[in-house]
GROMACS .gro file of C-alpha atoms in nm:
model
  133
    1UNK     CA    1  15.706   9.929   6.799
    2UNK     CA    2  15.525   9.755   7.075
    3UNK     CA    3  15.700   9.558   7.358
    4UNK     CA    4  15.560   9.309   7.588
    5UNK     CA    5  15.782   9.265   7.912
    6UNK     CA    6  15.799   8.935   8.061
    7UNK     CA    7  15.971   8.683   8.333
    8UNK     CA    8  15.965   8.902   8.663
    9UNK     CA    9  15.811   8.725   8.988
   10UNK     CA   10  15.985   8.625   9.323
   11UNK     CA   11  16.369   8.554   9.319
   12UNK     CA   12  16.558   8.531   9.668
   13UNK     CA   13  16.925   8.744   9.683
   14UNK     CA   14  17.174   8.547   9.523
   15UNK     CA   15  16.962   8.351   9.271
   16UNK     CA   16  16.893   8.474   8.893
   17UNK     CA   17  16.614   8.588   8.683
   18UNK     CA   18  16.587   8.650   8.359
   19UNK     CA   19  16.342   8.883   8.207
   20UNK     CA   20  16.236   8.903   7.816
   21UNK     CA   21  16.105   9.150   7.587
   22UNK     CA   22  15.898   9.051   7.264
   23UNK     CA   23  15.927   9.334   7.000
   24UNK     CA   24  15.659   9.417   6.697
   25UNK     CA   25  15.565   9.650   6.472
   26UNK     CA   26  15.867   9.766   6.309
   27UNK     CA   27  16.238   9.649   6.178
   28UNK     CA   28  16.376   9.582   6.568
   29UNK     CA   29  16.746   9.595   6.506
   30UNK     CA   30  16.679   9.935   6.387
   31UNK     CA   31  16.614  10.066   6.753
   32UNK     CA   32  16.838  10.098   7.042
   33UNK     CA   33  16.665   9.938   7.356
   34UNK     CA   34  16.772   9.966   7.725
   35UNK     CA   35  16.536   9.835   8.075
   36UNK     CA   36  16.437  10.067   8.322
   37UNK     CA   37  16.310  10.011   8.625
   38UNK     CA   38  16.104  10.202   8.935
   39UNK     CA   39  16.101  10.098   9.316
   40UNK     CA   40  15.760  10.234   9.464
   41UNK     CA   41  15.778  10.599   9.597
   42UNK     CA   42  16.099  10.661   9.348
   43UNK     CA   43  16.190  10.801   9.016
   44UNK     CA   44  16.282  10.581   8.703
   45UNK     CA   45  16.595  10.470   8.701
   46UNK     CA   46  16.835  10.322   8.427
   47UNK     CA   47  16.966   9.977   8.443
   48UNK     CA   48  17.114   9.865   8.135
   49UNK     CA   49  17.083   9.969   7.745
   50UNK     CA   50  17.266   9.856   7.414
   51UNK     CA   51  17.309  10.021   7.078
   52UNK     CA   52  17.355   9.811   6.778
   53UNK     CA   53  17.596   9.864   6.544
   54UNK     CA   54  17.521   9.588   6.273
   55UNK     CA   55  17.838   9.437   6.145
   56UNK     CA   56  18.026   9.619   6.427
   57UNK     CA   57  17.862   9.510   6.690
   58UNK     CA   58  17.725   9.611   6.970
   59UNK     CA   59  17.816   9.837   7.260
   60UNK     CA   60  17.626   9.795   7.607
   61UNK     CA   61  17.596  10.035   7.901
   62UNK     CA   62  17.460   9.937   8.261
   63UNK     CA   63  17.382  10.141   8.577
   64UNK     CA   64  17.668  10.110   8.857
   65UNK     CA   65  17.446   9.964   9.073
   66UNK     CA   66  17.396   9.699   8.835
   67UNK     CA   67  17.721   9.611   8.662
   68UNK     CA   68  17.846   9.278   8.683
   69UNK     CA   69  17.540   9.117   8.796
   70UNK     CA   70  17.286   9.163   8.479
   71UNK     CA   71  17.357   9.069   8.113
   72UNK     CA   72  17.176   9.288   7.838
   73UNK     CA   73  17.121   9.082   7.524
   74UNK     CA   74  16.927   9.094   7.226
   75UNK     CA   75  16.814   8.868   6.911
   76UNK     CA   76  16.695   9.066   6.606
   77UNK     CA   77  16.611   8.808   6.430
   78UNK     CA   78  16.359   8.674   6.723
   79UNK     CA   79  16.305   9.048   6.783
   80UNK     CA   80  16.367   9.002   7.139
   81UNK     CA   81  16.565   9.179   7.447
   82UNK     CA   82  16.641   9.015   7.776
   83UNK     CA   83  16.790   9.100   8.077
   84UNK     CA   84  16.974   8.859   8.318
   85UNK     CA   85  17.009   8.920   8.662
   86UNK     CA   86  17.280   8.727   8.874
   87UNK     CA   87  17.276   8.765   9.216
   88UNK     CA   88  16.984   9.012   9.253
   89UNK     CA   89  16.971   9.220   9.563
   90UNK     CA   90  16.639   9.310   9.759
   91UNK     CA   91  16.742   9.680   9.649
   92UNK     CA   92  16.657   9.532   9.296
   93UNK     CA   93  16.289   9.488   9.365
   94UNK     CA   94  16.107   9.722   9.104
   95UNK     CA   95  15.880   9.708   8.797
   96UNK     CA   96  16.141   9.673   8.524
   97UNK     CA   97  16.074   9.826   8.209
   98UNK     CA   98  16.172   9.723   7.821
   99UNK     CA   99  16.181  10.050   7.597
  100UNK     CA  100  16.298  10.117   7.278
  101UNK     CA  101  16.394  10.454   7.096
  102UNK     CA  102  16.553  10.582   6.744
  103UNK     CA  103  16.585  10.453   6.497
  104UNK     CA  104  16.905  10.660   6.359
  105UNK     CA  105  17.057  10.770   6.691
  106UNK     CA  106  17.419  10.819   6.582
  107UNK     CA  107  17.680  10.579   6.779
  108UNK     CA  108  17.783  10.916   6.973
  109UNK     CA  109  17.468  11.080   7.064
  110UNK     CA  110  17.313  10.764   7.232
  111UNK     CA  111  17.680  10.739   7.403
  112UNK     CA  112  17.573  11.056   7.588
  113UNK     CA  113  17.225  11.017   7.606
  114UNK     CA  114  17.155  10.616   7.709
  115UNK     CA  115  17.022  10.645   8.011
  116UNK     CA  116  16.821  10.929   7.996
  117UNK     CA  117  16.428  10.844   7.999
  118UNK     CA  118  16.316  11.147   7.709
  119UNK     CA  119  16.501  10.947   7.403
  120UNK     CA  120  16.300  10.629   7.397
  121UNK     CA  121  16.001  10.665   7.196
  122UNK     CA  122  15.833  10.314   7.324
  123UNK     CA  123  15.779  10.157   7.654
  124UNK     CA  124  15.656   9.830   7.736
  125UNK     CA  125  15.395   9.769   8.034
  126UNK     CA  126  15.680   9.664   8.309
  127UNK     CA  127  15.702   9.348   8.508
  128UNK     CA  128  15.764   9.347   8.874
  129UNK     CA  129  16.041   9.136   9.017
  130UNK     CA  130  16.071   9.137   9.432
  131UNK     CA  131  16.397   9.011   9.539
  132UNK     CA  132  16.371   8.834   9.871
  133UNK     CA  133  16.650   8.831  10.145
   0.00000   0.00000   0.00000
């Protein structure tokens, strides 16, 4: 699978962004995917990740810092992933990161497991977003 992130730039606090993620390579809905991000002189950090379930659905998880500002979303049959962000904070400025792993992580493992760097098998190239105050 390769991703191409897209969409970050300059977005003052308060305002939205929204950042896509073109998929190719393989059958997309197969894979979970999740964005990352890293602020300069720290780690990788989770921000938000959803496992599809097919006809079930699909269950999302998003980093504290993060829940209910930015929306998660995906469309398999564009083979896309986005991320919204509403009402970014300047402690949101990072390179954010599309990445997708699996294909046949069980419902329960990638419960555990989400936002843990080591189980996605493919990263796109990251896009930076600075939030201004």
């Amino acid at each position: 699978v390769q991703l191409q992130a897209s969409g970050g730039g300059l977005v003052q606090a308060g305002g939205f962004l929204s950042l896509s993620c073109a998929a190719s390579g393989r059958t997309f809905s197969n894979y979970v995917v999740a964005w990352f991000r890293q602020a300069p002189g720290k780690e990788r950090e989770f921000v938000a990740a959803m496992y599809w379930s097919g006809r079930s659905g699909s269950t999302t998880y998003y980093a504290d810092s993060v829940k209910g500002r930015f929306t998660i979303s995906r469309d398999n049959a564009k083979n896309t992933v986005s991320l919204g962000m509403n009402s970014p904070k300047p402690e949101d400025t990072a390179v954010y990161y599309c990445t997708a792993g699996g294909p046949s992580y069980t419902g329960n493992y990638y419960r555990n497991n989400y936002y843990k760097t080591q189980i996605y098998d493919y990263w796109g190239q990251g896009t930076q977003v600075t939030v201004s105050s």
